[in-house]
């Protein structure tokens, strides 16, 4: 039996792949390589394909006995989703329906899905727990919430078993340095700060310094990508043991402001760099911090690398290696 990783050549997917493979799972990565990297798939089998192509998905199910699917394939640029919602609804929602259709056809009923804290929109309070209202403020978050909704209906009608993970801010890199974050374009805070530290960018920008937070900058919950990998492993075992379909936040339950992230990068890298205040970025909630008690209780999840300095240290090691 194999586990199919859709989007397994991406940042989070490649770390999940390594974690599963090391635990003895046979993994098959299916990725269109639009944003993923072939060289990030260092474990298991790889098939290049797109979820818009139902035949391509079927071929994978014909070739392998797929026990479960981990579905991480999506477009994930918030700003782009506002400008081009059709692209997001087609790729993230419609193409997921293709996958679910083929899964049904081949009797595969277990799925782990990458959702996001962006499904909560601007939360009424933090920490955010799973049963709080979900009112996404951009098409990216809305597309993920639609799929969550689809799962509820597919469970009732077709017996689909799911684990939905709502990631907070994925960060860091493989502690062994084999894989890491490699987005193009890069929009995420920590890699951009590392670019400023290494001199690749001339300065770092703080998007908004007048939020009602501890120091005026946005607060986020950064979660190590290795710990996300562990959660997927536990989620898979949970489904294998007949666990009930459920939704889980994955975060460290700790708020880190943009300024604190800047200071952490300066501390860890030992480099100083220019930091400038900039306008708020549209659609950024002031504070997003996870309540992750449910994943701890029900899955036995225990994040290993909760300190922002450790997350930055691993990301920096990868960043330096990538630059050669
Ligand atoms: N941010 C920033 N400067 C940057 C990039 C991001 O101040 O150059 C802020 C952004 O406004 C947000 C936080 O850093 O509050 C994390 O942003 P990121 O894009 O990494 O993740 P998001 O929270 O959007 O998923």
mmCIF file of C-alpha atoms and ligand atoms in Angstrom:
data_model
loop_
_atom_site.group_PDB
_atom_site.id
_atom_site.type_symbol
_atom_site.label_atom_id
_atom_site.label_comp_id
_atom_site.label_asym_id
_atom_site.label_seq_id
_atom_site.Cartn_x
_atom_site.Cartn_y
_atom_site.Cartn_z
ATOM 1 C CA UNK A 1 0.000 0.000 0.000
ATOM 2 C CA UNK A 2 1.194 3.490 -0.816
ATOM 3 C CA UNK A 3 0.426 7.000 0.321
ATOM 4 C CA UNK A 4 -0.169 9.539 -2.441
ATOM 5 C CA UNK A 5 1.173 13.032 -1.847
ATOM 6 C CA UNK A 6 -0.501 15.539 -4.155
ATOM 7 C CA UNK A 7 1.691 18.617 -4.140
ATOM 8 C CA UNK A 8 4.489 16.633 -2.538
ATOM 9 C CA UNK A 9 7.218 18.592 -4.343
ATOM 10 C CA UNK A 10 6.324 21.784 -2.485
ATOM 11 C CA UNK A 11 7.690 23.215 0.713
ATOM 12 C CA UNK A 12 5.451 21.444 3.214
ATOM 13 C CA UNK A 13 4.840 18.385 1.025
ATOM 14 C CA UNK A 14 8.516 17.556 0.667
ATOM 15 C CA UNK A 15 8.960 17.613 4.435
ATOM 16 C CA UNK A 16 5.886 15.424 4.913
ATOM 17 C CA UNK A 17 7.291 13.020 2.324
ATOM 18 C CA UNK A 18 10.602 12.686 4.130
ATOM 19 C CA UNK A 19 8.888 12.125 7.481
ATOM 20 C CA UNK A 20 6.571 9.406 6.114
ATOM 21 C CA UNK A 21 9.256 7.690 4.106
ATOM 22 C CA UNK A 22 11.554 7.527 7.108
ATOM 23 C CA UNK A 23 8.743 5.866 9.052
ATOM 24 C CA UNK A 24 8.534 3.121 6.437
ATOM 25 C CA UNK A 25 5.677 4.323 4.239
ATOM 26 C CA UNK A 26 5.820 3.849 0.494
ATOM 27 C CA UNK A 27 5.177 7.325 -0.877
ATOM 28 C CA UNK A 28 4.205 8.534 -4.335
ATOM 29 C CA UNK A 29 4.481 12.233 -5.076
ATOM 30 C CA UNK A 30 2.179 13.680 -7.731
ATOM 31 C CA UNK A 31 2.997 17.283 -8.598
ATOM 32 C CA UNK A 32 2.711 19.519 -11.657
ATOM 33 C CA UNK A 33 5.957 21.312 -10.703
ATOM 34 C CA UNK A 34 4.382 24.727 -11.284
ATOM 35 C CA UNK A 35 5.676 25.793 -7.857
ATOM 36 C CA UNK A 36 7.154 22.520 -6.617
ATOM 37 C CA UNK A 37 10.728 21.394 -7.245
ATOM 38 C CA UNK A 38 11.674 18.012 -8.656
ATOM 39 C CA UNK A 39 14.861 17.995 -6.573
ATOM 40 C CA UNK A 40 12.790 18.363 -3.372
ATOM 41 C CA UNK A 41 11.345 14.870 -3.970
ATOM 42 C CA UNK A 42 14.223 12.844 -2.619
ATOM 43 C CA UNK A 43 12.157 9.978 -1.229
ATOM 44 C CA UNK A 44 9.692 7.556 -2.794
ATOM 45 C CA UNK A 45 8.336 7.683 -6.349
ATOM 46 C CA UNK A 46 7.560 10.776 -8.382
ATOM 47 C CA UNK A 47 4.976 11.346 -11.095
ATOM 48 C CA UNK A 48 4.595 14.672 -12.820
ATOM 49 C CA UNK A 49 0.956 15.479 -13.370
ATOM 50 C CA UNK A 50 -1.820 17.943 -12.779
ATOM 51 C CA UNK A 51 -5.017 17.477 -10.789
ATOM 52 C CA UNK A 52 -6.967 19.097 -13.610
ATOM 53 C CA UNK A 53 -6.193 15.970 -15.611
ATOM 54 C CA UNK A 54 -8.443 13.199 -14.319
ATOM 55 C CA UNK A 55 -6.803 10.589 -16.544
ATOM 56 C CA UNK A 56 -3.415 11.364 -15.066
ATOM 57 C CA UNK A 57 -4.812 10.859 -11.552
ATOM 58 C CA UNK A 58 -6.430 7.588 -12.615
ATOM 59 C CA UNK A 59 -3.155 6.290 -13.951
ATOM 60 C CA UNK A 60 -1.611 6.746 -10.535
ATOM 61 C CA UNK A 61 -4.445 4.807 -8.889
ATOM 62 C CA UNK A 62 -4.077 2.074 -11.499
ATOM 63 C CA UNK A 63 -0.375 1.767 -10.946
ATOM 64 C CA UNK A 64 -0.371 1.903 -7.132
ATOM 65 C CA UNK A 65 -2.593 0.569 -4.402
ATOM 66 C CA UNK A 66 -3.260 3.909 -2.720
ATOM 67 C CA UNK A 67 -4.208 3.568 0.915
ATOM 68 C CA UNK A 68 -4.545 7.280 1.648
ATOM 69 C CA UNK A 69 -4.041 10.645 0.018
ATOM 70 C CA UNK A 70 -2.313 13.657 1.504
ATOM 71 C CA UNK A 71 -3.537 16.605 -0.496
ATOM 72 C CA UNK A 72 -1.261 19.628 -0.323
ATOM 73 C CA UNK A 73 -1.579 20.846 -3.912
ATOM 74 C CA UNK A 74 -2.896 24.394 -4.190
ATOM 75 C CA UNK A 75 -2.147 27.935 -5.202
ATOM 76 C CA UNK A 76 -1.442 29.884 -2.051
ATOM 77 C CA UNK A 77 -0.710 33.522 -2.846
ATOM 78 C CA UNK A 78 -3.317 35.603 -1.043
ATOM 79 C CA UNK A 79 -2.813 38.772 -3.111
ATOM 80 C CA UNK A 80 -2.989 36.875 -6.378
ATOM 81 C CA UNK A 81 -6.177 35.148 -5.233
ATOM 82 C CA UNK A 82 -7.839 38.562 -4.857
ATOM 83 C CA UNK A 83 -6.753 39.604 -8.361
ATOM 84 C CA UNK A 84 -7.443 36.244 -10.017
ATOM 85 C CA UNK A 85 -10.097 34.353 -8.028
ATOM 86 C CA UNK A 86 -11.001 32.123 -10.971
ATOM 87 C CA UNK A 87 -7.520 30.671 -10.991
ATOM 88 C CA UNK A 88 -7.883 29.809 -7.304
ATOM 89 C CA UNK A 89 -11.357 28.318 -7.454
ATOM 90 C CA UNK A 90 -10.469 26.223 -10.517
ATOM 91 C CA UNK A 91 -7.192 24.925 -9.191
ATOM 92 C CA UNK A 92 -7.941 24.615 -5.500
ATOM 93 C CA UNK A 93 -11.609 23.613 -5.581
ATOM 94 C CA UNK A 94 -12.507 22.141 -8.973
ATOM 95 C CA UNK A 95 -9.295 20.140 -9.290
ATOM 96 C CA UNK A 96 -9.770 18.741 -5.792
ATOM 97 C CA UNK A 97 -13.133 17.401 -6.969
ATOM 98 C CA UNK A 98 -11.289 15.490 -9.699
ATOM 99 C CA UNK A 99 -9.081 13.914 -7.072
ATOM 100 C CA UNK A 100 -12.045 13.016 -4.854
ATOM 101 C CA UNK A 101 -13.858 11.529 -7.841
ATOM 102 C CA UNK A 102 -10.963 9.219 -8.668
ATOM 103 C CA UNK A 103 -10.515 8.310 -4.993
ATOM 104 C CA UNK A 104 -14.158 7.235 -4.847
ATOM 105 C CA UNK A 105 -13.851 5.263 -8.035
ATOM 106 C CA UNK A 106 -10.918 3.311 -6.630
ATOM 107 C CA UNK A 107 -12.380 2.900 -3.148
ATOM 108 C CA UNK A 108 -9.788 5.089 -1.423
ATOM 109 C CA UNK A 109 -11.494 6.784 1.513
ATOM 110 C CA UNK A 110 -8.759 8.377 3.589
ATOM 111 C CA UNK A 111 -7.554 11.899 2.988
ATOM 112 C CA UNK A 112 -5.453 14.427 4.861
ATOM 113 C CA UNK A 113 -5.973 17.937 3.614
ATOM 114 C CA UNK A 114 -3.892 21.103 3.913
ATOM 115 C CA UNK A 115 -6.159 23.902 5.020
ATOM 116 C CA UNK A 116 -5.182 27.180 6.582
ATOM 117 C CA UNK A 117 -5.760 29.660 9.389
ATOM 118 C CA UNK A 118 -6.815 31.999 6.554
ATOM 119 C CA UNK A 119 -10.203 30.231 6.696
ATOM 120 C CA UNK A 120 -10.880 32.104 9.960
ATOM 121 C CA UNK A 121 -10.419 35.561 8.435
ATOM 122 C CA UNK A 122 -10.176 38.264 11.102
ATOM 123 C CA UNK A 123 -10.789 36.257 14.291
ATOM 124 C CA UNK A 124 -12.891 37.713 17.099
ATOM 125 C CA UNK A 125 -10.223 36.606 19.587
ATOM 126 C CA UNK A 126 -7.021 34.610 19.956
ATOM 127 C CA UNK A 127 -6.063 31.875 20.480
ATOM 128 C CA UNK A 128 -8.210 30.577 17.658
ATOM 129 C CA UNK A 129 -9.882 27.245 18.300
ATOM 130 C CA UNK A 130 -11.337 24.969 15.677
ATOM 131 C CA UNK A 131 -15.017 25.656 16.289
ATOM 132 C CA UNK A 132 -14.731 29.431 16.016
ATOM 133 C CA UNK A 133 -16.557 31.048 13.062
ATOM 134 C CA UNK A 134 -14.814 30.877 9.698
ATOM 135 C CA UNK A 135 -15.180 33.981 7.556
ATOM 136 C CA UNK A 136 -12.268 34.073 5.133
ATOM 137 C CA UNK A 137 -11.398 37.515 3.793
ATOM 138 C CA UNK A 138 -9.804 36.437 0.508
ATOM 139 C CA UNK A 139 -10.475 33.855 -2.248
ATOM 140 C CA UNK A 140 -7.515 31.731 -1.165
ATOM 141 C CA UNK A 141 -9.003 31.197 2.312
ATOM 142 C CA UNK A 142 -12.474 30.801 0.802
ATOM 143 C CA UNK A 143 -11.253 28.107 -1.595
ATOM 144 C CA UNK A 144 -9.832 26.091 1.289
ATOM 145 C CA UNK A 145 -13.012 26.501 3.340
ATOM 146 C CA UNK A 146 -15.100 25.267 0.400
ATOM 147 C CA UNK A 147 -13.104 22.060 0.316
ATOM 148 C CA UNK A 148 -13.540 21.621 4.055
ATOM 149 C CA UNK A 149 -17.258 21.879 3.442
ATOM 150 C CA UNK A 150 -17.130 19.375 0.597
ATOM 151 C CA UNK A 151 -15.444 16.847 2.891
ATOM 152 C CA UNK A 152 -18.307 17.051 5.385
ATOM 153 C CA UNK A 153 -20.769 16.138 2.627
ATOM 154 C CA UNK A 154 -18.538 13.432 1.141
ATOM 155 C CA UNK A 155 -18.223 11.801 4.528
ATOM 156 C CA UNK A 156 -21.981 11.599 4.957
ATOM 157 C CA UNK A 157 -22.713 10.421 1.443
ATOM 158 C CA UNK A 158 -19.661 8.320 0.566
ATOM 159 C CA UNK A 159 -17.959 7.464 3.849
ATOM 160 C CA UNK A 160 -14.895 9.605 3.143
ATOM 161 C CA UNK A 161 -12.646 9.815 6.216
ATOM 162 C CA UNK A 162 -10.675 13.019 6.524
ATOM 163 C CA UNK A 163 -8.232 14.887 8.660
ATOM 164 C CA UNK A 164 -8.101 18.590 7.867
ATOM 165 C CA UNK A 165 -5.080 20.514 9.090
ATOM 166 C CA UNK A 166 -5.365 24.277 9.381
ATOM 167 C CA UNK A 167 -1.755 25.385 9.248
ATOM 168 C CA UNK A 168 -0.703 28.606 10.877
ATOM 169 C CA UNK A 169 2.592 30.090 9.577
ATOM 170 C CA UNK A 170 4.785 27.281 8.270
ATOM 171 C CA UNK A 171 8.457 28.148 8.674
ATOM 172 C CA UNK A 172 11.906 26.633 9.160
ATOM 173 C CA UNK A 173 13.569 23.856 7.186
ATOM 174 C CA UNK A 174 14.550 20.225 7.514
ATOM 175 C CA UNK A 175 16.776 20.040 10.641
ATOM 176 C CA UNK A 176 19.138 17.772 8.649
ATOM 177 C CA UNK A 177 19.420 20.446 5.955
ATOM 178 C CA UNK A 178 18.297 18.300 2.988
ATOM 179 C CA UNK A 179 15.260 20.347 2.005
ATOM 180 C CA UNK A 180 13.754 23.737 2.815
ATOM 181 C CA UNK A 181 11.653 26.644 1.647
ATOM 182 C CA UNK A 182 12.090 27.752 -1.957
ATOM 183 C CA UNK A 183 9.281 29.943 -3.241
ATOM 184 C CA UNK A 184 9.367 31.994 -6.401
ATOM 185 C CA UNK A 185 8.178 34.657 -5.929
ATOM 186 C CA UNK A 186 8.980 34.716 -2.222
ATOM 187 C CA UNK A 187 6.464 36.618 -0.117
ATOM 188 C CA UNK A 188 6.936 35.063 3.316
ATOM 189 C CA UNK A 189 8.419 37.008 6.164
ATOM 190 C CA UNK A 190 11.209 34.748 7.409
ATOM 191 C CA UNK A 191 12.881 33.964 4.056
ATOM 192 C CA UNK A 192 12.650 37.655 3.159
ATOM 193 C CA UNK A 193 14.347 38.599 6.424
ATOM 194 C CA UNK A 194 17.049 36.024 5.711
ATOM 195 C CA UNK A 195 17.534 37.576 2.269
ATOM 196 C CA UNK A 196 18.099 40.917 3.998
ATOM 197 C CA UNK A 197 20.549 39.302 6.433
ATOM 198 C CA UNK A 198 22.533 37.705 3.612
ATOM 199 C CA UNK A 199 22.550 40.910 1.566
ATOM 200 C CA UNK A 200 20.446 39.489 -1.269
ATOM 201 C CA UNK A 201 17.886 42.205 -0.525
ATOM 202 C CA UNK A 202 18.919 45.637 0.603
ATOM 203 C CA UNK A 203 16.321 45.967 3.353
ATOM 204 C CA UNK A 204 13.442 44.286 5.138
ATOM 205 C CA UNK A 205 9.979 45.812 5.280
ATOM 206 C CA UNK A 206 7.523 45.785 8.157
ATOM 207 C CA UNK A 207 4.017 45.814 6.735
ATOM 208 C CA UNK A 208 2.133 47.956 9.232
ATOM 209 C CA UNK A 209 3.431 49.336 12.519
ATOM 210 C CA UNK A 210 0.175 50.698 13.914
ATOM 211 C CA UNK A 211 -1.723 47.514 14.682
ATOM 212 C CA UNK A 212 -3.203 47.109 18.150
ATOM 213 C CA UNK A 213 -0.659 44.461 19.091
ATOM 214 C CA UNK A 214 2.183 44.266 21.595
ATOM 215 C CA UNK A 215 4.531 46.373 19.451
ATOM 216 C CA UNK A 216 2.335 47.627 16.609
ATOM 217 C CA UNK A 217 3.361 44.970 14.066
ATOM 218 C CA UNK A 218 1.354 41.884 13.051
ATOM 219 C CA UNK A 219 1.484 38.839 15.273
ATOM 220 C CA UNK A 220 1.643 35.337 13.815
ATOM 221 C CA UNK A 221 2.117 31.802 15.069
ATOM 222 C CA UNK A 222 5.170 30.288 13.320
ATOM 223 C CA UNK A 223 5.203 26.520 13.228
ATOM 224 C CA UNK A 224 8.230 24.465 12.206
ATOM 225 C CA UNK A 225 7.734 22.542 8.962
ATOM 226 C CA UNK A 226 9.232 19.440 10.633
ATOM 227 C CA UNK A 227 6.470 19.577 13.238
ATOM 228 C CA UNK A 228 3.915 19.876 10.439
ATOM 229 C CA UNK A 229 5.447 16.716 8.968
ATOM 230 C CA UNK A 230 4.992 14.927 12.275
ATOM 231 C CA UNK A 231 1.348 16.002 12.427
ATOM 232 C CA UNK A 232 0.708 14.390 9.023
ATOM 233 C CA UNK A 233 2.296 11.165 10.160
ATOM 234 C CA UNK A 234 0.093 11.136 13.262
ATOM 235 C CA UNK A 235 -2.959 12.102 11.218
ATOM 236 C CA UNK A 236 -2.346 9.163 8.912
ATOM 237 C CA UNK A 237 -2.050 6.736 11.800
ATOM 238 C CA UNK A 238 -5.181 8.234 13.318
ATOM 239 C CA UNK A 239 -7.152 7.522 10.137
ATOM 240 C CA UNK A 240 -5.637 4.049 9.825
ATOM 241 C CA UNK A 241 -6.863 3.305 13.345
ATOM 242 C CA UNK A 242 -10.390 4.348 12.425
ATOM 243 C CA UNK A 243 -10.214 7.861 13.916
ATOM 244 C CA UNK A 244 -13.223 10.077 13.330
ATOM 245 C CA UNK A 245 -12.993 12.747 10.642
ATOM 246 C CA UNK A 246 -11.935 16.035 12.195
ATOM 247 C CA UNK A 247 -10.350 19.481 11.821
ATOM 248 C CA UNK A 248 -7.141 20.471 13.615
ATOM 249 C CA UNK A 249 -5.241 23.721 14.027
ATOM 250 C CA UNK A 250 -1.486 23.333 13.775
ATOM 251 C CA UNK A 251 0.459 26.067 15.504
ATOM 252 C CA UNK A 252 2.748 26.662 18.472
ATOM 253 C CA UNK A 253 0.095 28.578 20.421
ATOM 254 C CA UNK A 254 2.584 31.423 20.648
ATOM 255 C CA UNK A 255 2.348 34.854 19.055
ATOM 256 C CA UNK A 256 5.492 36.288 17.461
ATOM 257 C CA UNK A 257 5.372 39.851 16.118
ATOM 258 C CA UNK A 258 7.122 40.946 12.931
ATOM 259 C CA UNK A 259 9.577 42.967 15.032
ATOM 260 C CA UNK A 260 10.309 39.912 17.166
ATOM 261 C CA UNK A 261 10.960 37.888 14.017
ATOM 262 C CA UNK A 262 13.346 40.614 12.802
ATOM 263 C CA UNK A 263 15.234 40.513 16.095
ATOM 264 C CA UNK A 264 15.385 36.736 16.024
ATOM 265 C CA UNK A 265 16.895 36.787 12.504
ATOM 266 C CA UNK A 266 19.480 39.377 13.558
ATOM 267 C CA UNK A 267 20.350 37.350 16.662
ATOM 268 C CA UNK A 268 20.602 33.974 14.921
ATOM 269 C CA UNK A 269 22.496 35.141 11.839
ATOM 270 C CA UNK A 270 24.675 37.610 13.717
ATOM 271 C CA UNK A 271 24.029 40.099 10.868
ATOM 272 C CA UNK A 272 22.498 43.511 11.023
ATOM 273 C CA UNK A 273 20.354 44.851 8.185
ATOM 274 C CA UNK A 274 18.156 47.785 7.347
ATOM 275 C CA UNK A 275 14.505 47.563 8.389
ATOM 276 C CA UNK A 276 11.904 50.017 7.119
ATOM 277 C CA UNK A 277 8.289 50.597 8.086
ATOM 278 C CA UNK A 278 5.861 50.141 5.214
ATOM 279 C CA UNK A 279 2.126 50.351 4.615
ATOM 280 C CA UNK A 280 -0.126 47.634 5.945
ATOM 281 C CA UNK A 281 -0.601 44.768 3.502
ATOM 282 C CA UNK A 282 -4.222 44.452 2.464
ATOM 283 C CA UNK A 283 -6.137 41.612 4.098
ATOM 284 C CA UNK A 284 -3.645 41.003 6.927
ATOM 285 C CA UNK A 285 -5.362 40.256 10.237
ATOM 286 C CA UNK A 286 -3.564 41.874 13.206
ATOM 287 C CA UNK A 287 -3.091 38.705 15.179
ATOM 288 C CA UNK A 288 -3.366 35.005 14.366
ATOM 289 C CA UNK A 289 -2.420 32.570 17.092
ATOM 290 C CA UNK A 290 -3.496 28.944 17.208
ATOM 291 C CA UNK A 291 -5.122 27.008 19.944
ATOM 292 C CA UNK A 292 -3.728 23.539 19.104
ATOM 293 C CA UNK A 293 -4.896 21.577 22.101
ATOM 294 C CA UNK A 294 -7.109 19.366 19.966
ATOM 295 C CA UNK A 295 -4.218 18.044 17.832
ATOM 296 C CA UNK A 296 -2.252 17.387 21.006
ATOM 297 C CA UNK A 297 -5.096 15.588 22.720
ATOM 298 C CA UNK A 298 -6.494 13.580 19.823
ATOM 299 C CA UNK A 299 -3.391 12.912 17.741
ATOM 300 C CA UNK A 300 -0.722 13.012 20.431
ATOM 301 C CA UNK A 301 1.028 15.797 18.520
ATOM 302 C CA UNK A 302 3.848 17.580 20.332
ATOM 303 C CA UNK A 303 5.778 20.191 18.387
ATOM 304 C CA UNK A 304 9.537 19.744 18.890
ATOM 305 C CA UNK A 305 10.871 23.072 17.637
ATOM 306 C CA UNK A 306 8.664 25.715 19.232
ATOM 307 C CA UNK A 307 11.259 28.460 19.649
ATOM 308 C CA UNK A 308 11.386 31.092 16.930
ATOM 309 C CA UNK A 309 15.200 31.138 17.151
ATOM 310 C CA UNK A 310 15.370 27.405 16.363
ATOM 311 C CA UNK A 311 12.982 27.835 13.442
ATOM 312 C CA UNK A 312 15.095 30.699 12.105
ATOM 313 C CA UNK A 313 18.331 28.780 12.701
ATOM 314 C CA UNK A 314 17.169 25.845 10.553
ATOM 315 C CA UNK A 315 15.826 28.189 7.876
ATOM 316 C CA UNK A 316 19.150 30.093 7.847
ATOM 317 C CA UNK A 317 21.173 26.906 7.460
ATOM 318 C CA UNK A 318 19.060 25.966 4.432
ATOM 319 C CA UNK A 319 19.195 29.504 3.064
ATOM 320 C CA UNK A 320 22.994 29.517 3.188
ATOM 321 C CA UNK A 321 23.242 26.067 1.624
ATOM 322 C CA UNK A 322 20.883 27.077 -1.211
ATOM 323 C CA UNK A 323 22.981 30.156 -1.939
ATOM 324 C CA UNK A 324 26.012 27.874 -2.173
HETATM 325 N N1 LIG B 1 5.377 40.703 6.588
HETATM 326 C C1 LIG B 1 6.144 41.852 6.702
HETATM 327 N N2 LIG B 1 7.101 42.079 5.751
HETATM 328 C C2 LIG B 1 7.340 41.225 4.713
HETATM 329 C C3 LIG B 1 6.557 40.050 4.606
HETATM 330 C C4 LIG B 1 5.586 39.827 5.560
HETATM 331 O O1 LIG B 1 5.956 42.649 7.616
HETATM 332 O O2 LIG B 1 8.231 41.511 3.902
HETATM 333 C C5 LIG B 1 4.361 40.415 7.624
HETATM 334 C C6 LIG B 1 2.969 40.181 7.083
HETATM 335 O O3 LIG B 1 2.275 41.383 6.993
HETATM 336 C C7 LIG B 1 2.389 39.233 8.129
HETATM 337 C C8 LIG B 1 3.601 38.467 8.641
HETATM 338 O O4 LIG B 1 4.741 39.226 8.251
HETATM 339 O O5 LIG B 1 1.864 39.977 9.203
HETATM 340 C C9 LIG B 1 3.706 37.076 8.054
HETATM 341 O O6 LIG B 1 3.544 37.183 6.667
HETATM 342 P P1 LIG B 1 3.736 35.962 5.686
HETATM 343 O O7 LIG B 1 3.535 36.462 4.301
HETATM 344 O O8 LIG B 1 5.036 35.291 5.999
HETATM 345 O O9 LIG B 1 2.609 34.937 6.105
HETATM 346 P P2 LIG B 1 1.000 35.108 6.212
HETATM 347 O O10 LIG B 1 0.730 35.492 7.633
HETATM 348 O O11 LIG B 1 0.577 36.121 5.218
HETATM 349 O O12 LIG B 1 0.511 33.739 5.898
#
